[in-house]
Short mmCIF file of C-alpha atoms in Angstrom, two decimals:
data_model
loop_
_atom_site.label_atom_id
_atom_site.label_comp_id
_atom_site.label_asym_id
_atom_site.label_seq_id
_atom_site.Cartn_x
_atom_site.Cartn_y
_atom_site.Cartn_z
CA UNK A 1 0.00 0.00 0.00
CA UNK A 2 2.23 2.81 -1.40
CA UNK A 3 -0.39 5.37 -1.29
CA UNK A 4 -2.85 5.45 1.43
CA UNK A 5 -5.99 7.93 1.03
CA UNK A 6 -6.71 9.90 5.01
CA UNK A 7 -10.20 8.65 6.06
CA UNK A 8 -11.89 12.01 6.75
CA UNK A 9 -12.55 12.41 10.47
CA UNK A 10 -15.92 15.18 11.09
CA UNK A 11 -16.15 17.90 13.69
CA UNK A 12 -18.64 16.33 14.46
CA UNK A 13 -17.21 12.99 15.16
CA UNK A 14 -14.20 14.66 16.96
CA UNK A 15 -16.44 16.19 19.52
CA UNK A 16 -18.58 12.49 19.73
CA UNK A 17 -15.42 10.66 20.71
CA UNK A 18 -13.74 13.37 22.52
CA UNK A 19 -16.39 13.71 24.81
CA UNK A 20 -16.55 9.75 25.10
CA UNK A 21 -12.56 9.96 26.04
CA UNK A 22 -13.55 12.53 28.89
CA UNK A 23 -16.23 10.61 29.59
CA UNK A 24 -13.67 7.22 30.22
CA UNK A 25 -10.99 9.32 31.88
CA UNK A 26 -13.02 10.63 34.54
CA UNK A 27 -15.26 7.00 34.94
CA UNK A 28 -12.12 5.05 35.40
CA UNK A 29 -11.07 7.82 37.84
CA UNK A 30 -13.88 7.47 39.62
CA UNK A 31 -13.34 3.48 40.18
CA UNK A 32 -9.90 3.97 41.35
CA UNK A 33 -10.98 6.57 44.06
CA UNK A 34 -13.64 4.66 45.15
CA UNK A 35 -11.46 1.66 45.34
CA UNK A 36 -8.87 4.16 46.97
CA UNK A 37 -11.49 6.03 49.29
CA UNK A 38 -13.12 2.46 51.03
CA UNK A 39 -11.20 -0.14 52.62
CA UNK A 40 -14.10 -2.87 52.32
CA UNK A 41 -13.90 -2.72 48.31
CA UNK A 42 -10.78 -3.35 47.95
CA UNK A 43 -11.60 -7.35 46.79
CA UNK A 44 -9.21 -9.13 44.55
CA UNK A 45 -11.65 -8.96 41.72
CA UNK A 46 -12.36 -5.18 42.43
CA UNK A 47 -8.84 -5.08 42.41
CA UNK A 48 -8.14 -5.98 38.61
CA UNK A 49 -10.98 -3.90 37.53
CA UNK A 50 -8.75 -1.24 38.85
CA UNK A 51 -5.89 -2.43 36.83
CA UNK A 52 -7.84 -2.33 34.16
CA UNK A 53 -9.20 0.99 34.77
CA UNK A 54 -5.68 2.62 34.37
CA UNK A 55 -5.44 1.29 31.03
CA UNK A 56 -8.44 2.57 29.92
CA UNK A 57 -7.65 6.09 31.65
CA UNK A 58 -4.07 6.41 29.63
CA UNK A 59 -5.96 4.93 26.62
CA UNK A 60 -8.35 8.14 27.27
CA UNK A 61 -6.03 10.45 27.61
CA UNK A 62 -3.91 9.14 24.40
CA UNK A 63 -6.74 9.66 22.36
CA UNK A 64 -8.12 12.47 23.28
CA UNK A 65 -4.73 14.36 22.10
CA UNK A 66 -4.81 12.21 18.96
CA UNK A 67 -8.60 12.74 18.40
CA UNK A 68 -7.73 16.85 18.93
CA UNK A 69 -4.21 17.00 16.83
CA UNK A 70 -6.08 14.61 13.87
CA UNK A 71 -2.15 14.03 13.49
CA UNK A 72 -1.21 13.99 9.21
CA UNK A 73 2.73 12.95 9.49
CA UNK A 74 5.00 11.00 11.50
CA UNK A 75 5.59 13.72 13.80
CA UNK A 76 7.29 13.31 17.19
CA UNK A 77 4.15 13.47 19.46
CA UNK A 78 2.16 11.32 16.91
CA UNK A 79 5.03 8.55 17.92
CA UNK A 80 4.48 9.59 21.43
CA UNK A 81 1.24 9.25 21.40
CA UNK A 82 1.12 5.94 19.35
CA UNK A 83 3.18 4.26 22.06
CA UNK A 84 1.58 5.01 24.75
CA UNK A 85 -2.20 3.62 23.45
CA UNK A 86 -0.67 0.32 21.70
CA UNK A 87 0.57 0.08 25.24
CA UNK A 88 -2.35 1.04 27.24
CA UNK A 89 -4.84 -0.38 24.79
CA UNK A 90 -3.14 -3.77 24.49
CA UNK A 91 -2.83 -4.21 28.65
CA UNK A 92 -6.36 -3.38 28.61
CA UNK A 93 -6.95 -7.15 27.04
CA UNK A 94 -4.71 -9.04 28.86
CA UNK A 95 -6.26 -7.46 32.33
CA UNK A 96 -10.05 -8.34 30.67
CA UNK A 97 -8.96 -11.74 30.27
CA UNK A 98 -7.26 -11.66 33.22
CA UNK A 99 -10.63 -10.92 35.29
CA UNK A 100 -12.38 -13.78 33.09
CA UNK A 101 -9.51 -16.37 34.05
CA UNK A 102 -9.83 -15.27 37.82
CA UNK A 103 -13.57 -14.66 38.01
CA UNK A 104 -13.37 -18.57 36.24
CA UNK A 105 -10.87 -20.28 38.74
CA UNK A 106 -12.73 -18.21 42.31
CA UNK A 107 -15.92 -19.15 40.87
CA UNK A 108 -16.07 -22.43 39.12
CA UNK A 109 -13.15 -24.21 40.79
CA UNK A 110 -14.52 -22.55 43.93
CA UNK A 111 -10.54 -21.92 44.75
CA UNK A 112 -9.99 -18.11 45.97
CA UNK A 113 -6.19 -19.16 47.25
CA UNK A 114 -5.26 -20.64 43.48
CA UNK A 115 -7.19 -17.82 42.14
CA UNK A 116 -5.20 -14.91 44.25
CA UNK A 117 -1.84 -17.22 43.67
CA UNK A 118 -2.50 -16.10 39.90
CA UNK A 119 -1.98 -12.51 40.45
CA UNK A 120 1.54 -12.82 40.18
CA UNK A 121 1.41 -13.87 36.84
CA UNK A 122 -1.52 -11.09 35.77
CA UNK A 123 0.95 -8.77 36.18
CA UNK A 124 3.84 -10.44 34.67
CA UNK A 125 1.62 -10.60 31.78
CA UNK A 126 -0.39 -7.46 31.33
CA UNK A 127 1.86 -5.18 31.91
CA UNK A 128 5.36 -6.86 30.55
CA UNK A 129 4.23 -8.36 27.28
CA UNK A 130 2.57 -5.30 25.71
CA UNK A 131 6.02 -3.18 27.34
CA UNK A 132 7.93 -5.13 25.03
CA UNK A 133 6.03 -4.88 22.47
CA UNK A 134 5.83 -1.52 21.97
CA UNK A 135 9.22 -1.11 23.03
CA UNK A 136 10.08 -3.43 20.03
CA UNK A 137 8.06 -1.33 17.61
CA UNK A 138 9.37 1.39 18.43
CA UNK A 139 12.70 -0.04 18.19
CA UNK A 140 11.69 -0.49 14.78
CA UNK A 141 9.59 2.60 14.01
CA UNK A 142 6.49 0.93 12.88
CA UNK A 143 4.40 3.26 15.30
CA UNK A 144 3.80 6.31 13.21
CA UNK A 145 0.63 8.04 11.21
CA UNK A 146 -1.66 5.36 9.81
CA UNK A 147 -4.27 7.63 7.77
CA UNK A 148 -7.14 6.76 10.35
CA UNK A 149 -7.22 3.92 8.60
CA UNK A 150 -7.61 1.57 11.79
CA UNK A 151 -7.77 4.96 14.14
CA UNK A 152 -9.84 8.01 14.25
CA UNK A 153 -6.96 10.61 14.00
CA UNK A 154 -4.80 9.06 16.43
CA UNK A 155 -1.48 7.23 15.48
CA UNK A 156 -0.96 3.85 15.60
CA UNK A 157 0.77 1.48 13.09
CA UNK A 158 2.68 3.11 10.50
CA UNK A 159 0.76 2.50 7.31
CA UNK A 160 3.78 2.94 4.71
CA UNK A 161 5.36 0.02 6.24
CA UNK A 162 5.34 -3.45 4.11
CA UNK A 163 4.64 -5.56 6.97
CA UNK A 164 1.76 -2.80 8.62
CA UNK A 165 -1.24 -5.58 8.94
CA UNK A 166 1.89 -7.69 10.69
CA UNK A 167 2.96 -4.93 13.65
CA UNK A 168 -1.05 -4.20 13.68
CA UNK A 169 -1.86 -7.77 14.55
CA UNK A 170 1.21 -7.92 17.42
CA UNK A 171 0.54 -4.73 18.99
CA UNK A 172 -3.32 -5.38 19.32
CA UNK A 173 -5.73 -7.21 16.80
CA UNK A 174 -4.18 -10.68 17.64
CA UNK A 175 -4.69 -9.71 21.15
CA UNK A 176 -8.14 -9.02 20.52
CA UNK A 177 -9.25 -11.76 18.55
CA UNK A 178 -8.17 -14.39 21.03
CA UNK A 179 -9.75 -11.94 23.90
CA UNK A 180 -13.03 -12.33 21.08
CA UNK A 181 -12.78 -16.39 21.85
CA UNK A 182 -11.24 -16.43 25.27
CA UNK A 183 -13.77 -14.47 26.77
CA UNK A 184 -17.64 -15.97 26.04
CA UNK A 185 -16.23 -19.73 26.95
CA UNK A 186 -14.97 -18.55 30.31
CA UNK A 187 -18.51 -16.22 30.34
CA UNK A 188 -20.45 -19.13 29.60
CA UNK A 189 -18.57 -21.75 31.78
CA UNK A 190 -19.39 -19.55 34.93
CA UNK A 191 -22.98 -18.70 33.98
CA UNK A 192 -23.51 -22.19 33.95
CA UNK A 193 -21.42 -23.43 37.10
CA UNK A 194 -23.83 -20.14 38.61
CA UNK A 195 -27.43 -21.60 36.95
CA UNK A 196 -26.50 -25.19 38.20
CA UNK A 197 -25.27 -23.99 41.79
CA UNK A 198 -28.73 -22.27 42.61
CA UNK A 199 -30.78 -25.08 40.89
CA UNK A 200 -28.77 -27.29 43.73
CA UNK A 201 -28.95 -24.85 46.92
CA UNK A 202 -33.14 -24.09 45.58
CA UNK A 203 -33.74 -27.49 47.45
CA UNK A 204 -32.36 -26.40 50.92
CA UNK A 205 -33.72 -22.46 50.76
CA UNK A 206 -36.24 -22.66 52.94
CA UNK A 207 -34.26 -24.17 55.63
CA UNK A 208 -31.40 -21.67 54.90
CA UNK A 209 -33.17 -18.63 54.02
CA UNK A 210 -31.08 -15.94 55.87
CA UNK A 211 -27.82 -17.23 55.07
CA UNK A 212 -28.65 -18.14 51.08
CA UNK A 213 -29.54 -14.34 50.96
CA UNK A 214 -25.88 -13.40 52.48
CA UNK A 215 -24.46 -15.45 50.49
CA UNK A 216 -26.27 -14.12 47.47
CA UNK A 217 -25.74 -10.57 48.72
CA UNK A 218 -22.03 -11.05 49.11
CA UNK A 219 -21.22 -12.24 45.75
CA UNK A 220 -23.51 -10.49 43.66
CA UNK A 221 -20.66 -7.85 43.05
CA UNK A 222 -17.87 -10.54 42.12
CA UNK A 223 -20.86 -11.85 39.35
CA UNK A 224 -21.26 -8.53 37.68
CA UNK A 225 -17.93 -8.71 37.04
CA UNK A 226 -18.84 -11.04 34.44
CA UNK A 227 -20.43 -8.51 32.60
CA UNK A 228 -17.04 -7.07 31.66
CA UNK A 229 -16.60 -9.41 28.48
CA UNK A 230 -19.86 -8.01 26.98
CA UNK A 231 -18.98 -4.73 27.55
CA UNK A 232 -15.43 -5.04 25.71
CA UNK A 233 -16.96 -7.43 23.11
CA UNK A 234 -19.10 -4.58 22.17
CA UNK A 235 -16.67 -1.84 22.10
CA UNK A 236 -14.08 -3.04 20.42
CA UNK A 237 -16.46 -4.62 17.63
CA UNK A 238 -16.33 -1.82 15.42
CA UNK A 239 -12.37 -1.23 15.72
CA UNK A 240 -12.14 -5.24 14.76
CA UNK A 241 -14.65 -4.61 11.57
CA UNK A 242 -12.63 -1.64 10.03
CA UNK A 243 -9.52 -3.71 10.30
CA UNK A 244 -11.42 -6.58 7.98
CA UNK A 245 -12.23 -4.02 5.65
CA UNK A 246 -8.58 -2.61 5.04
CA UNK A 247 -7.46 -6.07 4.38
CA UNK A 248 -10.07 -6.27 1.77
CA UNK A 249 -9.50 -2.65 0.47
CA UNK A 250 -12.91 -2.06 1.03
CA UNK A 251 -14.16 1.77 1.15
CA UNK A 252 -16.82 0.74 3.67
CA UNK A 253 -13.85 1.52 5.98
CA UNK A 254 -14.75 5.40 5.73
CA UNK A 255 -17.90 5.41 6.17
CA UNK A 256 -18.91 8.17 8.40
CA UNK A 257 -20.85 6.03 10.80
CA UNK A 258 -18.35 3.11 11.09
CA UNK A 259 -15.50 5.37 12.19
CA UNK A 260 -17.68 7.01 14.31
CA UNK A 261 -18.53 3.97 16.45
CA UNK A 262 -14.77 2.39 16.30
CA UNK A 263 -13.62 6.26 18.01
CA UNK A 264 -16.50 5.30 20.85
CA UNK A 265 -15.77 1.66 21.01
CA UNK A 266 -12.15 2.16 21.51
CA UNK A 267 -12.53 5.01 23.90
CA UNK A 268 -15.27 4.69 25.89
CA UNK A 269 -14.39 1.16 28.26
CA UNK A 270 -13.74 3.21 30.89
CA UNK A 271 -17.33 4.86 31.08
CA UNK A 272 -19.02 1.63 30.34
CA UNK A 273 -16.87 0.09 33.75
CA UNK A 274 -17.71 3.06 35.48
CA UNK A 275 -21.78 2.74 34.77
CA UNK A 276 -21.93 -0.58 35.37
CA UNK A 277 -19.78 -0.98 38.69
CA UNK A 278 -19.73 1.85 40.25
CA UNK A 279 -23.44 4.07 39.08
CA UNK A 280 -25.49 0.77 38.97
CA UNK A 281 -24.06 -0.69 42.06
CA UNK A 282 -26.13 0.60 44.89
CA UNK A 283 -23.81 0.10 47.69
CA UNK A 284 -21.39 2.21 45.80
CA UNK A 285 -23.67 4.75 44.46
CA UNK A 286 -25.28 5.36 47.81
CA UNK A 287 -22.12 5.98 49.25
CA UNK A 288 -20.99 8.52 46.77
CA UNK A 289 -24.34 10.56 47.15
CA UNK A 290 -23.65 10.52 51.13
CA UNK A 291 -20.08 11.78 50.21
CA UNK A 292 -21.47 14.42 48.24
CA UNK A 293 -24.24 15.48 50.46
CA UNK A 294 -22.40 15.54 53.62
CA UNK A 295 -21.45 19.14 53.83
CA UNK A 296 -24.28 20.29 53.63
CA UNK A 297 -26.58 18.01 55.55
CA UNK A 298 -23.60 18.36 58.30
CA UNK A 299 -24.26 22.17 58.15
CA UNK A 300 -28.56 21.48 58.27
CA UNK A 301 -27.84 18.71 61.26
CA UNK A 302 -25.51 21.60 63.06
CA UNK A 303 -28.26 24.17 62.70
CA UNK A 304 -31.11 21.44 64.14
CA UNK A 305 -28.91 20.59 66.83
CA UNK A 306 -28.17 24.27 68.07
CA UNK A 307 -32.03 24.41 67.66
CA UNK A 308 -33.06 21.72 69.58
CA UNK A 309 -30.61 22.60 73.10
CA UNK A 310 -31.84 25.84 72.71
CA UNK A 311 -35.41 23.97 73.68
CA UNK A 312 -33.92 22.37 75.38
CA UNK A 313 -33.17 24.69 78.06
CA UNK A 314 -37.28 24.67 78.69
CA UNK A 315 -38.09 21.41 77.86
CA UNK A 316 -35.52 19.02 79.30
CA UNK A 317 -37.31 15.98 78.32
CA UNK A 318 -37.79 17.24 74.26
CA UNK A 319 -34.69 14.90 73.09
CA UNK A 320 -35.14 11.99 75.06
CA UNK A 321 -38.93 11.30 74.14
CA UNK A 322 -38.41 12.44 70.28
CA UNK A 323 -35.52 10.68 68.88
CA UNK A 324 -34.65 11.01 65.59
CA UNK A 325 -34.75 7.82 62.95
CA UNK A 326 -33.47 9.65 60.37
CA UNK A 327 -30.34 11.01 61.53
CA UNK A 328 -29.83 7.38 62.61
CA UNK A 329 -30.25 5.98 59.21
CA UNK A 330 -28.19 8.39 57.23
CA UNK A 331 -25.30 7.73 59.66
CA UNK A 332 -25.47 4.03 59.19
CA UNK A 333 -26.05 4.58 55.08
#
């Protein structure tokens, strides 16, 4: 591919996908403070989603410049700027699989000591092999401008080079295809290991009614986690489909639409985490909305309370007969 016609990237698309980069930074922000701000969340599983979320979070803010600059050459921050996603972007599948593998051995093999004894290896893993892979890239300058042919004005993979589709498949799509396989079996392996476990404990629920709901209380967080494959499945969909088409040459590659979707896909994992595991998980969310309110219900309880001894003074008995439930609650929430 001597020549290599720029796929056309829209204001309008820029502002789409920057937004969903902001959107990604500040969710997978979010996930590590919460992580960060309460002791009792900080689960092994919880854990990796963490490790994933600062992936996504450098893959945000990697293309965000590269969705602003719309880079045109092989300039030094295009390089920059390539390294640093194939990097972040190709950690961020070895720490998805990495959750699917541990979420399979804790839950299926019912074995949280093998499954923590893997963590070791996680790390060795999702952080060392895509290290020296873009190192070697780079080593070789294939990370350079690549037309938004596979991107959406970010760099990636040099496109002038004669073995591009080669360095494209190491420093992500080979990644991402066995992620594409890796990832239902070990979905669908603990979906059924969950279906068959409740089918066998639905025979012994009435005996053990408060403890089944503990149980099922306690571990409903470690099961969303499941959801993480569906999420990255479809994300990175439309990233996978544009690659197809420039093997085949096909224009369908530029079509407004399509690129649109792969900028959103490949930026917006970090939102998508966010939503599902930290805005739809009530514990969490409650929390936050206590952390947020705080100030100024301290202030309103301050007031009541300066209120009430001033009564106080003429009816001794005021606090004492009227407690107050409330105040009780919102302490404990």
């Amino acid at each position: 591919m001597a020549e290599t016609n720029q796929t056309e990237v829209y204001v309008y698309e820029q502002v789409v996908i920057l937004t969903s980069c902001v959107l990604s930074f500040f969710g997978s922000l979010l996930i590590i403070c919460t992580y960060a701000r309460w002791h009792d969340l900080r689960t092994t599983p919880r854990k990796l989603l963490v490790y994933l979320s600062v992936t996504d979070l450098l893959s945000a803010l990697s293309y965000f410049y590269g969705v602003l600059r719309i880079f045109d050459s092989d300039s030094g921050d295009c390089i920059a700027q390539g390294a640093i996603s194939t990097f972040a972007n190709t950690s961020s599948f070895f720490w998805t699989v990495a959750i699917a593998i541990y979420l399979y051995v804790f839950i299926v093999k019912s074995s949280q000591r093998q499954a923590d004894n893997l963590m070791l290896y996680f790390h060795l893993i999702s952080w060392g092999v895509p290290f020296a892979i873009t190192v070697a890239a780079l080593s070789l300058h294939k990370i350079g401008y690549d037309a938004s042919e596979v991107s959406v004005g970010w760099c990636w993979v040099n496109i002038q080079a004669e073995d591009h589709v080669l360095w494209m498949l190491l420093t992500g799509k080979i990644w991402e295809f066995i992620a594409y396989v890796t990832l239902p079996v070990l979905y669908i392996l603990i979906k059924i290991h969950i279906h068959n476990a409740h089918a066998a404990l639905s025979e012994y629920r009435p005996i053990l009614t408060s403890s089944s709901v503990s149980h099922s209380l306690s571990s409903m967080a470690d099961r969303k986690f499941t959801l993480i494959p569906i999420i990255f499945i479809m994300l990175r969909m439309w990233s996978t489909i544009r690659f197809l088409l420039l093997l085949t040459d096909s224009p369908a590659g530029h079509n407004p639409v399509l690129v649109t979707l792969h900028g959103i896909g490949n930026t917006f994992q970090g939102a998508a985490n966010c939503v599902m595991f930290v805005l739809l998980t009530p514990s969490i969310r409650s929390r936050l909305v206590a952390l947020l309110c705080c100030r100024g219900q301290d202030r309103h309880w301050r007031t009541e309370s300066v209120s009430q001894n001033r009564e106080s003074a003429y009816t001794p008995s005021h606090r004492e007969e009227n407690p107050n439930p409330q105040t009780w609650k919102n302490s404990e929430g």
